[in-house]
């Protein structure tokens, strides 16, 4: 894989990859990446490993098994190209569905920013429900945190959980170091690339090189972003408490933040990276000027077309976009796909791939 990617440096004959697994982690900009994969696959008639029965997730938080994918049990699909919906990762099971030469990648976000986002989005889970604030949770409520209660996994080392590891471990306990090492080594083995949400544009350029795609394939608008009014700034003291509480995630993040920059150096180079990030941003500004009326995201109450409204959850206010009404049909379709929220786009692809199943009443 590395060899073909190096060839892309010189614009030589690398072959675009189309067998891809993206582990969609939570609150890491993963919906923006999902949208990139959906558009790439749809425009090339690739087949997605979509969740069974019109679900939007691969039966998360259960560990992945092949029959979660529509078309596996019925054997109606011969070859899957892209798997990218939320799942709890288990490599041995995913590998039963996907071709051998599949490229595996995922994305991590700084655990402090991530927990701030998660607290607002998953405020209704038992661990957070009765707490006044994230600070209140970190100071007091975590003492009553029960790992066995459904959905509480969102509150503790959620990155590790999504990658398939046990998430309930405290720093300083007997096997913390060993389990951290095993988690990091296993992710290194199972994944070809780990991206970092804080360097989203750099991540997209790195992904472009790794997949041998074009810069045009990497353009996106920020999806699933919260409006300013539901963001909370955290003190340095709170940030330290989050790093302690989510020590496993913090260690995983630190490790892959380092390897990310090693990959940048070996696959792209810093100067070229800077140039390509600037090009990518230019392309995105141009696209925003063409596609959008408001130039950027707006609060959901201001999204005029109900079909383009993102799903709302918890105390978060998730923003969406308004489409420029003066577009020719072709441009309109292209722009619409760029801002189509995850649930709507998943349903659209499901209907295309499985028209008969899509017509059946929802069970
Ligand atoms: N391009 C880009 N760059 C940086 N950050 C981005 C980007 N796109 C989305 N986001 C932020 O990612 C958060 C949503 O993450 P997800 O889409 O993974 O959420 S979900 O788990 O699917 O609900 C959400 O974070 P918060 O706004 O802090 O909640 C988004 O703002």
mmCIF file of C-alpha atoms and ligand atoms in Angstrom:
data_model
loop_
_atom_site.group_PDB
_atom_site.id
_atom_site.type_symbol
_atom_site.label_atom_id
_atom_site.label_comp_id
_atom_site.label_asym_id
_atom_site.label_seq_id
_atom_site.Cartn_x
_atom_site.Cartn_y
_atom_site.Cartn_z
ATOM 1 C CA UNK A 1 0.000 0.000 0.000
ATOM 2 C CA UNK A 2 2.843 2.352 0.891
ATOM 3 C CA UNK A 3 4.552 1.726 -2.452
ATOM 4 C CA UNK A 4 1.558 2.682 -4.567
ATOM 5 C CA UNK A 5 0.992 5.755 -2.408
ATOM 6 C CA UNK A 6 4.545 6.927 -2.884
ATOM 7 C CA UNK A 7 3.946 6.743 -6.607
ATOM 8 C CA UNK A 8 1.151 9.292 -6.247
ATOM 9 C CA UNK A 9 3.815 11.840 -5.196
ATOM 10 C CA UNK A 10 5.150 11.875 -8.677
ATOM 11 C CA UNK A 11 1.698 11.688 -10.204
ATOM 12 C CA UNK A 12 2.709 8.300 -11.577
ATOM 13 C CA UNK A 13 0.498 5.315 -12.127
ATOM 14 C CA UNK A 14 -1.045 4.629 -8.741
ATOM 15 C CA UNK A 15 -4.428 2.997 -8.816
ATOM 16 C CA UNK A 16 -7.336 4.677 -6.962
ATOM 17 C CA UNK A 17 -8.470 2.513 -4.072
ATOM 18 C CA UNK A 18 -12.127 1.572 -3.898
ATOM 19 C CA UNK A 19 -12.133 -1.141 -1.223
ATOM 20 C CA UNK A 20 -12.388 0.878 1.941
ATOM 21 C CA UNK A 21 -13.429 0.523 5.571
ATOM 22 C CA UNK A 22 -13.841 3.726 7.528
ATOM 23 C CA UNK A 23 -14.391 3.221 11.249
ATOM 24 C CA UNK A 24 -16.826 6.034 11.974
ATOM 25 C CA UNK A 25 -15.920 7.187 15.471
ATOM 26 C CA UNK A 26 -18.162 9.543 17.465
ATOM 27 C CA UNK A 27 -17.960 13.350 17.378
ATOM 28 C CA UNK A 28 -14.723 13.363 15.417
ATOM 29 C CA UNK A 29 -15.865 14.947 12.093
ATOM 30 C CA UNK A 30 -16.718 11.450 10.916
ATOM 31 C CA UNK A 31 -19.993 12.532 9.239
ATOM 32 C CA UNK A 32 -18.033 14.915 7.020
ATOM 33 C CA UNK A 33 -15.796 12.008 5.964
ATOM 34 C CA UNK A 34 -18.813 9.740 5.511
ATOM 35 C CA UNK A 35 -20.217 12.317 3.085
ATOM 36 C CA UNK A 36 -16.945 12.311 1.097
ATOM 37 C CA UNK A 37 -17.047 8.513 0.854
ATOM 38 C CA UNK A 38 -20.747 8.482 -0.049
ATOM 39 C CA UNK A 39 -20.245 10.983 -2.900
ATOM 40 C CA UNK A 40 -17.172 9.193 -4.235
ATOM 41 C CA UNK A 41 -18.892 5.808 -4.159
ATOM 42 C CA UNK A 42 -22.243 6.963 -5.502
ATOM 43 C CA UNK A 43 -20.706 8.744 -8.488
ATOM 44 C CA UNK A 44 -18.774 5.582 -9.404
ATOM 45 C CA UNK A 45 -21.535 3.091 -8.715
ATOM 46 C CA UNK A 46 -19.621 1.422 -5.901
ATOM 47 C CA UNK A 47 -21.476 -0.836 -3.469
ATOM 48 C CA UNK A 48 -21.775 0.177 0.181
ATOM 49 C CA UNK A 49 -21.928 -2.276 3.062
ATOM 50 C CA UNK A 50 -25.033 -0.597 4.516
ATOM 51 C CA UNK A 51 -26.788 -1.490 7.766
ATOM 52 C CA UNK A 52 -29.542 -4.088 7.585
ATOM 53 C CA UNK A 53 -33.229 -3.045 7.556
ATOM 54 C CA UNK A 54 -32.747 0.638 6.739
ATOM 55 C CA UNK A 55 -30.838 1.274 9.963
ATOM 56 C CA UNK A 56 -28.340 4.113 9.958
ATOM 57 C CA UNK A 57 -25.753 2.307 12.091
ATOM 58 C CA UNK A 58 -24.246 -1.164 11.978
ATOM 59 C CA UNK A 59 -26.081 -2.084 15.188
ATOM 60 C CA UNK A 60 -23.701 -0.059 17.320
ATOM 61 C CA UNK A 61 -22.835 -0.532 20.226
ATOM 62 C CA UNK A 62 -22.791 -4.310 19.570
ATOM 63 C CA UNK A 63 -19.585 -5.748 18.186
ATOM 64 C CA UNK A 64 -19.769 -5.944 14.421
ATOM 65 C CA UNK A 65 -20.845 -9.232 12.825
ATOM 66 C CA UNK A 66 -21.359 -9.774 9.071
ATOM 67 C CA UNK A 67 -25.133 -10.234 9.166
ATOM 68 C CA UNK A 68 -25.524 -6.604 10.286
ATOM 69 C CA UNK A 69 -24.867 -5.720 6.638
ATOM 70 C CA UNK A 70 -27.751 -5.712 4.155
ATOM 71 C CA UNK A 71 -27.151 -8.255 1.414
ATOM 72 C CA UNK A 72 -24.888 -10.566 3.438
ATOM 73 C CA UNK A 73 -27.443 -13.076 4.749
ATOM 74 C CA UNK A 74 -29.512 -12.897 1.558
ATOM 75 C CA UNK A 75 -26.297 -13.207 -0.499
ATOM 76 C CA UNK A 76 -27.710 -10.622 -2.857
ATOM 77 C CA UNK A 77 -24.447 -8.625 -2.975
ATOM 78 C CA UNK A 78 -21.361 -10.134 -4.604
ATOM 79 C CA UNK A 79 -18.802 -7.515 -3.685
ATOM 80 C CA UNK A 80 -18.795 -4.669 -1.181
ATOM 81 C CA UNK A 81 -16.565 -1.675 -1.810
ATOM 82 C CA UNK A 82 -17.072 0.708 1.094
ATOM 83 C CA UNK A 83 -18.144 0.186 4.711
ATOM 84 C CA UNK A 84 -18.418 3.402 6.715
ATOM 85 C CA UNK A 85 -21.362 3.525 9.135
ATOM 86 C CA UNK A 86 -21.023 3.588 12.924
ATOM 87 C CA UNK A 87 -20.013 0.217 14.325
ATOM 88 C CA UNK A 88 -18.074 -1.268 17.198
ATOM 89 C CA UNK A 89 -15.037 -2.514 15.341
ATOM 90 C CA UNK A 90 -13.967 -6.145 15.189
ATOM 91 C CA UNK A 91 -11.409 -6.719 12.463
ATOM 92 C CA UNK A 92 -11.837 -10.484 12.120
ATOM 93 C CA UNK A 93 -15.580 -10.055 11.454
ATOM 94 C CA UNK A 94 -15.281 -7.024 9.173
ATOM 95 C CA UNK A 95 -12.688 -8.909 7.110
ATOM 96 C CA UNK A 96 -15.279 -11.618 6.390
ATOM 97 C CA UNK A 97 -17.352 -9.069 4.469
ATOM 98 C CA UNK A 98 -14.714 -6.909 2.819
ATOM 99 C CA UNK A 99 -12.161 -7.855 0.130
ATOM 100 C CA UNK A 100 -8.617 -8.739 1.167
ATOM 101 C CA UNK A 101 -7.026 -5.608 -0.278
ATOM 102 C CA UNK A 102 -9.316 -3.283 1.720
ATOM 103 C CA UNK A 103 -7.858 -0.024 3.036
ATOM 104 C CA UNK A 104 -8.797 0.555 6.707
ATOM 105 C CA UNK A 105 -8.809 4.039 8.189
ATOM 106 C CA UNK A 106 -10.356 6.054 10.990
ATOM 107 C CA UNK A 107 -10.178 9.426 12.728
ATOM 108 C CA UNK A 108 -9.444 10.551 16.293
ATOM 109 C CA UNK A 109 -10.230 13.838 18.020
ATOM 110 C CA UNK A 110 -8.573 15.437 21.037
ATOM 111 C CA UNK A 111 -10.365 13.752 23.974
ATOM 112 C CA UNK A 112 -11.035 17.092 25.715
ATOM 113 C CA UNK A 113 -12.845 18.710 22.753
ATOM 114 C CA UNK A 114 -14.481 15.381 22.061
ATOM 115 C CA UNK A 115 -15.910 15.010 25.559
ATOM 116 C CA UNK A 116 -17.247 18.562 25.493
ATOM 117 C CA UNK A 117 -19.094 17.713 22.264
ATOM 118 C CA UNK A 118 -20.257 14.316 23.543
ATOM 119 C CA UNK A 119 -21.563 15.777 26.803
ATOM 120 C CA UNK A 120 -23.796 18.162 24.901
ATOM 121 C CA UNK A 121 -24.974 15.591 22.318
ATOM 122 C CA UNK A 122 -25.488 12.650 24.703
ATOM 123 C CA UNK A 123 -26.761 14.659 27.679
ATOM 124 C CA UNK A 124 -29.643 12.204 28.094
ATOM 125 C CA UNK A 125 -27.541 9.071 28.758
ATOM 126 C CA UNK A 126 -27.807 7.823 32.361
ATOM 127 C CA UNK A 127 -24.254 8.911 33.241
ATOM 128 C CA UNK A 128 -24.955 12.554 32.315
ATOM 129 C CA UNK A 129 -28.713 12.880 32.785
ATOM 130 C CA UNK A 130 -28.693 14.210 36.335
ATOM 131 C CA UNK A 131 -25.494 16.208 36.141
ATOM 132 C CA UNK A 132 -25.566 20.018 35.946
ATOM 133 C CA UNK A 133 -22.488 20.361 33.808
ATOM 134 C CA UNK A 134 -19.458 18.502 32.512
ATOM 135 C CA UNK A 135 -17.511 19.936 35.450
ATOM 136 C CA UNK A 136 -20.134 18.531 37.826
ATOM 137 C CA UNK A 137 -19.739 15.103 36.188
ATOM 138 C CA UNK A 138 -15.953 15.179 36.472
ATOM 139 C CA UNK A 139 -15.971 16.382 40.077
ATOM 140 C CA UNK A 140 -18.832 14.348 41.519
ATOM 141 C CA UNK A 141 -21.074 12.198 39.366
ATOM 142 C CA UNK A 142 -18.415 9.942 37.921
ATOM 143 C CA UNK A 143 -18.309 8.302 41.348
ATOM 144 C CA UNK A 144 -21.796 6.916 40.663
ATOM 145 C CA UNK A 145 -20.949 6.056 37.065
ATOM 146 C CA UNK A 146 -22.137 2.571 36.274
ATOM 147 C CA UNK A 147 -20.345 0.926 33.373
ATOM 148 C CA UNK A 148 -22.995 -1.746 32.960
ATOM 149 C CA UNK A 149 -25.880 0.658 32.262
ATOM 150 C CA UNK A 150 -26.840 0.922 28.576
ATOM 151 C CA UNK A 151 -25.363 3.880 26.680
ATOM 152 C CA UNK A 152 -22.998 4.892 29.464
ATOM 153 C CA UNK A 153 -20.059 3.881 27.272
ATOM 154 C CA UNK A 154 -20.401 7.300 25.567
ATOM 155 C CA UNK A 155 -19.121 8.835 28.803
ATOM 156 C CA UNK A 156 -15.867 6.916 29.178
ATOM 157 C CA UNK A 157 -13.016 6.322 26.703
ATOM 158 C CA UNK A 158 -15.449 6.244 23.796
ATOM 159 C CA UNK A 159 -12.639 6.147 21.220
ATOM 160 C CA UNK A 160 -11.234 2.954 22.710
ATOM 161 C CA UNK A 161 -14.752 1.527 22.881
ATOM 162 C CA UNK A 162 -15.454 2.223 19.199
ATOM 163 C CA UNK A 163 -12.181 0.539 18.214
ATOM 164 C CA UNK A 164 -13.403 -2.549 20.094
ATOM 165 C CA UNK A 165 -11.476 -2.288 23.366
ATOM 166 C CA UNK A 166 -12.758 -2.351 26.937
ATOM 167 C CA UNK A 167 -13.271 1.270 27.848
ATOM 168 C CA UNK A 168 -13.626 1.061 31.615
ATOM 169 C CA UNK A 169 -10.108 1.352 32.874
ATOM 170 C CA UNK A 170 -8.549 3.897 35.183
ATOM 171 C CA UNK A 171 -5.049 5.265 34.994
ATOM 172 C CA UNK A 172 -2.865 3.816 37.743
ATOM 173 C CA UNK A 173 -4.697 0.489 37.908
ATOM 174 C CA UNK A 174 -2.581 -2.646 37.552
ATOM 175 C CA UNK A 175 -2.848 -3.387 33.857
ATOM 176 C CA UNK A 176 -3.407 0.142 32.480
ATOM 177 C CA UNK A 177 -0.002 0.375 30.804
ATOM 178 C CA UNK A 178 -0.263 -3.076 29.268
ATOM 179 C CA UNK A 179 -3.784 -2.504 27.953
ATOM 180 C CA UNK A 180 -2.798 0.847 26.497
ATOM 181 C CA UNK A 181 0.138 -0.729 24.669
ATOM 182 C CA UNK A 182 -2.035 -3.557 23.346
ATOM 183 C CA UNK A 183 -4.714 -1.126 22.147
ATOM 184 C CA UNK A 184 -2.194 1.039 20.298
ATOM 185 C CA UNK A 185 -0.415 -1.939 18.740
ATOM 186 C CA UNK A 186 -3.701 -3.509 17.634
ATOM 187 C CA UNK A 187 -4.885 -0.280 15.982
ATOM 188 C CA UNK A 188 -1.487 0.000 14.245
ATOM 189 C CA UNK A 189 -1.907 -3.540 12.923
ATOM 190 C CA UNK A 190 -5.560 -3.289 11.898
ATOM 191 C CA UNK A 191 -5.556 0.155 10.252
ATOM 192 C CA UNK A 192 -3.611 1.598 7.346
ATOM 193 C CA UNK A 193 -4.203 5.189 8.403
ATOM 194 C CA UNK A 194 -5.410 7.128 11.449
ATOM 195 C CA UNK A 195 -6.459 10.726 10.851
ATOM 196 C CA UNK A 196 -6.716 13.594 13.329
ATOM 197 C CA UNK A 197 -9.780 15.793 13.501
ATOM 198 C CA UNK A 198 -7.809 18.881 14.659
ATOM 199 C CA UNK A 199 -5.906 18.697 11.345
ATOM 200 C CA UNK A 200 -8.894 17.934 9.211
ATOM 201 C CA UNK A 201 -7.655 19.471 5.961
ATOM 202 C CA UNK A 202 -4.196 17.933 6.372
ATOM 203 C CA UNK A 203 -5.972 14.639 7.061
ATOM 204 C CA UNK A 204 -7.862 14.936 3.788
ATOM 205 C CA UNK A 205 -4.656 15.535 1.840
ATOM 206 C CA UNK A 206 -3.020 12.557 3.537
ATOM 207 C CA UNK A 207 -6.070 10.458 2.733
ATOM 208 C CA UNK A 208 -5.933 11.633 -0.872
ATOM 209 C CA UNK A 209 -2.376 10.338 -1.182
ATOM 210 C CA UNK A 210 -3.169 7.112 0.617
ATOM 211 C CA UNK A 211 -6.186 6.338 -1.574
ATOM 212 C CA UNK A 212 -4.711 7.756 -4.776
ATOM 213 C CA UNK A 213 -7.748 10.006 -5.218
ATOM 214 C CA UNK A 214 -7.831 13.571 -6.533
ATOM 215 C CA UNK A 215 -8.023 16.774 -4.499
ATOM 216 C CA UNK A 216 -11.503 17.357 -5.961
ATOM 217 C CA UNK A 217 -12.594 14.088 -4.364
ATOM 218 C CA UNK A 218 -11.603 15.420 -0.948
ATOM 219 C CA UNK A 219 -13.709 18.598 -0.853
ATOM 220 C CA UNK A 220 -16.428 18.806 1.792
ATOM 221 C CA UNK A 221 -18.466 21.162 3.939
ATOM 222 C CA UNK A 222 -18.313 20.790 7.712
ATOM 223 C CA UNK A 223 -21.274 18.604 8.677
ATOM 224 C CA UNK A 224 -22.891 17.936 12.048
ATOM 225 C CA UNK A 225 -21.415 21.019 13.641
ATOM 226 C CA UNK A 226 -22.978 22.555 16.715
ATOM 227 C CA UNK A 227 -24.055 26.121 16.829
ATOM 228 C CA UNK A 228 -21.948 28.439 19.015
ATOM 229 C CA UNK A 229 -24.681 28.687 21.640
ATOM 230 C CA UNK A 230 -24.285 25.013 22.605
ATOM 231 C CA UNK A 231 -20.486 25.094 22.928
ATOM 232 C CA UNK A 232 -18.854 25.491 26.337
ATOM 233 C CA UNK A 233 -15.336 26.642 26.895
ATOM 234 C CA UNK A 234 -13.458 24.543 29.419
ATOM 235 C CA UNK A 235 -10.856 25.639 31.931
ATOM 236 C CA UNK A 236 -7.350 24.106 31.833
ATOM 237 C CA UNK A 237 -8.218 22.389 35.109
ATOM 238 C CA UNK A 238 -11.288 20.731 33.564
ATOM 239 C CA UNK A 239 -9.232 19.721 30.535
ATOM 240 C CA UNK A 240 -6.753 17.918 32.815
ATOM 241 C CA UNK A 241 -9.598 16.095 34.563
ATOM 242 C CA UNK A 242 -10.932 14.905 31.210
ATOM 243 C CA UNK A 243 -7.498 13.609 30.219
ATOM 244 C CA UNK A 244 -7.345 11.659 33.515
ATOM 245 C CA UNK A 245 -10.889 10.282 33.212
ATOM 246 C CA UNK A 246 -10.314 9.290 29.573
ATOM 247 C CA UNK A 247 -6.660 8.349 30.072
ATOM 248 C CA UNK A 248 -6.816 5.444 27.627
ATOM 249 C CA UNK A 249 -8.213 7.651 24.845
ATOM 250 C CA UNK A 250 -5.708 10.359 25.691
ATOM 251 C CA UNK A 251 -2.787 7.934 25.285
ATOM 252 C CA UNK A 252 -4.174 6.577 22.011
ATOM 253 C CA UNK A 253 -4.631 10.128 20.726
ATOM 254 C CA UNK A 254 -1.096 11.193 21.696
ATOM 255 C CA UNK A 255 0.399 8.192 19.926
ATOM 256 C CA UNK A 256 -1.521 8.643 16.667
ATOM 257 C CA UNK A 257 -1.026 12.405 16.654
ATOM 258 C CA UNK A 258 2.689 11.635 16.432
ATOM 259 C CA UNK A 259 2.378 8.919 13.784
ATOM 260 C CA UNK A 260 0.099 11.238 11.763
ATOM 261 C CA UNK A 261 2.931 13.742 11.304
ATOM 262 C CA UNK A 262 5.402 10.974 10.517
ATOM 263 C CA UNK A 263 3.051 9.903 7.728
ATOM 264 C CA UNK A 264 2.781 13.488 6.503
ATOM 265 C CA UNK A 265 6.578 13.637 6.306
ATOM 266 C CA UNK A 266 7.010 10.295 4.579
ATOM 267 C CA UNK A 267 4.078 10.436 2.142
ATOM 268 C CA UNK A 268 3.683 14.125 1.320
ATOM 269 C CA UNK A 269 6.245 16.452 2.919
ATOM 270 C CA UNK A 270 5.403 19.601 4.908
ATOM 271 C CA UNK A 271 5.741 22.145 2.108
ATOM 272 C CA UNK A 272 3.660 20.171 -0.331
ATOM 273 C CA UNK A 273 1.122 19.579 2.423
ATOM 274 C CA UNK A 274 0.807 23.315 3.001
ATOM 275 C CA UNK A 275 0.315 23.955 -0.708
ATOM 276 C CA UNK A 276 -2.314 21.264 -1.080
ATOM 277 C CA UNK A 277 -4.216 22.336 2.027
ATOM 278 C CA UNK A 278 -4.355 25.865 0.582
ATOM 279 C CA UNK A 279 -5.608 24.473 -2.746
ATOM 280 C CA UNK A 280 -8.228 22.361 -0.992
ATOM 281 C CA UNK A 281 -9.488 25.377 0.993
ATOM 282 C CA UNK A 282 -9.689 27.415 -2.196
ATOM 283 C CA UNK A 283 -11.751 24.724 -3.880
ATOM 284 C CA UNK A 284 -14.073 24.651 -0.877
ATOM 285 C CA UNK A 285 -14.594 28.424 -0.808
ATOM 286 C CA UNK A 286 -15.405 28.330 -4.522
ATOM 287 C CA UNK A 287 -17.852 25.518 -3.981
ATOM 288 C CA UNK A 288 -19.492 27.286 -1.030
ATOM 289 C CA UNK A 289 -19.960 30.402 -3.180
ATOM 290 C CA UNK A 290 -21.645 28.300 -5.843
ATOM 291 C CA UNK A 291 -23.735 25.980 -3.689
ATOM 292 C CA UNK A 292 -24.861 27.915 -0.636
ATOM 293 C CA UNK A 293 -26.963 30.956 0.022
ATOM 294 C CA UNK A 294 -25.587 31.834 3.432
ATOM 295 C CA UNK A 295 -21.917 30.999 2.682
ATOM 296 C CA UNK A 296 -21.822 28.699 5.681
ATOM 297 C CA UNK A 297 -23.803 26.611 8.146
ATOM 298 C CA UNK A 298 -26.956 27.967 9.774
ATOM 299 C CA UNK A 299 -29.046 26.892 12.765
ATOM 300 C CA UNK A 300 -31.586 24.162 11.965
ATOM 301 C CA UNK A 301 -34.550 26.528 12.390
ATOM 302 C CA UNK A 302 -33.163 28.491 9.429
ATOM 303 C CA UNK A 303 -32.791 25.497 7.092
ATOM 304 C CA UNK A 304 -35.552 26.069 4.556
ATOM 305 C CA UNK A 305 -35.742 22.647 2.919
ATOM 306 C CA UNK A 306 -36.881 20.154 5.588
ATOM 307 C CA UNK A 307 -35.223 17.328 3.640
ATOM 308 C CA UNK A 308 -31.830 18.922 4.296
ATOM 309 C CA UNK A 309 -32.285 19.367 8.054
ATOM 310 C CA UNK A 310 -29.788 17.409 10.142
ATOM 311 C CA UNK A 311 -30.977 15.106 12.917
ATOM 312 C CA UNK A 312 -31.127 16.897 16.288
ATOM 313 C CA UNK A 313 -30.201 15.196 19.541
ATOM 314 C CA UNK A 314 -29.536 15.993 23.188
ATOM 315 C CA UNK A 315 -28.872 19.601 24.070
ATOM 316 C CA UNK A 316 -26.783 20.152 20.932
ATOM 317 C CA UNK A 317 -28.084 22.375 18.145
ATOM 318 C CA UNK A 318 -26.786 20.815 14.933
ATOM 319 C CA UNK A 319 -26.417 23.168 12.007
ATOM 320 C CA UNK A 320 -27.340 22.649 8.372
ATOM 321 C CA UNK A 321 -27.183 24.468 5.037
ATOM 322 C CA UNK A 322 -29.397 26.250 2.524
ATOM 323 C CA UNK A 323 -28.915 25.539 -1.153
ATOM 324 C CA UNK A 324 -28.556 28.338 -3.686
ATOM 325 C CA UNK A 325 -31.914 28.240 -5.536
ATOM 326 C CA UNK A 326 -30.404 29.359 -8.869
ATOM 327 C CA UNK A 327 -28.515 26.251 -9.916
ATOM 328 C CA UNK A 328 -28.745 24.125 -13.051
ATOM 329 C CA UNK A 329 -29.876 20.548 -12.440
ATOM 330 C CA UNK A 330 -26.419 19.015 -12.546
ATOM 331 C CA UNK A 331 -24.841 21.543 -10.168
ATOM 332 C CA UNK A 332 -27.868 21.349 -7.896
ATOM 333 C CA UNK A 333 -27.492 17.578 -7.524
ATOM 334 C CA UNK A 334 -23.774 17.926 -6.819
ATOM 335 C CA UNK A 335 -24.355 20.662 -4.228
ATOM 336 C CA UNK A 336 -27.243 18.815 -2.621
ATOM 337 C CA UNK A 337 -25.108 15.743 -2.032
ATOM 338 C CA UNK A 338 -22.454 17.871 -0.311
ATOM 339 C CA UNK A 339 -24.916 19.041 2.329
ATOM 340 C CA UNK A 340 -27.162 15.989 2.567
ATOM 341 C CA UNK A 341 -27.123 14.910 6.232
ATOM 342 C CA UNK A 342 -25.998 11.415 7.154
ATOM 343 C CA UNK A 343 -29.422 9.839 7.772
ATOM 344 C CA UNK A 344 -30.947 11.147 4.544
ATOM 345 C CA UNK A 345 -27.925 10.164 2.443
ATOM 346 C CA UNK A 346 -27.806 6.660 3.976
ATOM 347 C CA UNK A 347 -31.494 6.195 3.179
ATOM 348 C CA UNK A 348 -30.933 7.458 -0.372
ATOM 349 C CA UNK A 349 -28.121 4.946 -0.979
ATOM 350 C CA UNK A 350 -30.104 2.129 0.609
ATOM 351 C CA UNK A 351 -33.038 2.834 -1.706
ATOM 352 C CA UNK A 352 -30.702 2.820 -4.711
ATOM 353 C CA UNK A 353 -28.976 -0.427 -3.723
ATOM 354 C CA UNK A 354 -31.994 -2.281 -2.361
ATOM 355 C CA UNK A 355 -35.130 -0.857 -4.025
ATOM 356 C CA UNK A 356 -37.291 -3.849 -3.073
ATOM 357 C CA UNK A 357 -36.296 -3.836 0.607
ATOM 358 C CA UNK A 358 -36.640 -0.050 0.743
ATOM 359 C CA UNK A 359 -40.248 -0.318 -0.443
ATOM 360 C CA UNK A 360 -41.173 -2.690 2.412
ATOM 361 C CA UNK A 361 -42.763 -1.093 5.477
ATOM 362 C CA UNK A 362 -40.310 -0.259 8.236
ATOM 363 C CA UNK A 363 -40.242 -3.103 10.792
HETATM 364 N N1 LIG B 1 -14.215 19.579 8.653
HETATM 365 C C1 LIG B 1 -14.259 19.507 9.975
HETATM 366 N N2 LIG B 1 -13.198 19.896 10.703
HETATM 367 C C2 LIG B 1 -13.238 19.857 12.066
HETATM 368 N N3 LIG B 1 -14.316 19.446 12.768
HETATM 369 C C3 LIG B 1 -15.396 19.050 12.070
HETATM 370 C C4 LIG B 1 -15.416 19.043 10.641
HETATM 371 N N4 LIG B 1 -16.630 18.572 10.251
HETATM 372 C C5 LIG B 1 -17.332 18.320 11.375
HETATM 373 N N5 LIG B 1 -16.606 18.607 12.466
HETATM 374 C C6 LIG B 1 -17.015 18.497 13.886
HETATM 375 O O1 LIG B 1 -17.185 17.126 14.209
HETATM 376 C C7 LIG B 1 -18.228 16.985 15.194
HETATM 377 C C8 LIG B 1 -19.278 16.013 14.658
HETATM 378 O O2 LIG B 1 -18.655 14.782 14.562
HETATM 379 P P1 LIG B 1 -19.334 13.503 13.913
HETATM 380 O O3 LIG B 1 -19.879 13.828 12.600
HETATM 381 O O4 LIG B 1 -18.313 12.431 13.986
HETATM 382 O O5 LIG B 1 -20.518 13.218 14.935
HETATM 383 S S1 LIG B 1 -21.444 11.900 15.035
HETATM 384 O O6 LIG B 1 -20.822 10.995 15.993
HETATM 385 O O7 LIG B 1 -21.560 11.299 13.712
HETATM 386 O O8 LIG B 1 -22.745 12.408 15.541
HETATM 387 C C9 LIG B 1 -18.770 18.363 15.412
HETATM 388 O O9 LIG B 1 -18.104 18.882 16.552
HETATM 389 P P2 LIG B 1 -18.845 19.838 17.613
HETATM 390 O O10 LIG B 1 -19.363 20.992 16.791
HETATM 391 O O11 LIG B 1 -17.776 20.236 18.578
HETATM 392 O O12 LIG B 1 -19.942 19.028 18.238
HETATM 393 C C10 LIG B 1 -18.369 19.102 14.155
HETATM 394 O O13 LIG B 1 -18.286 20.495 14.331
#
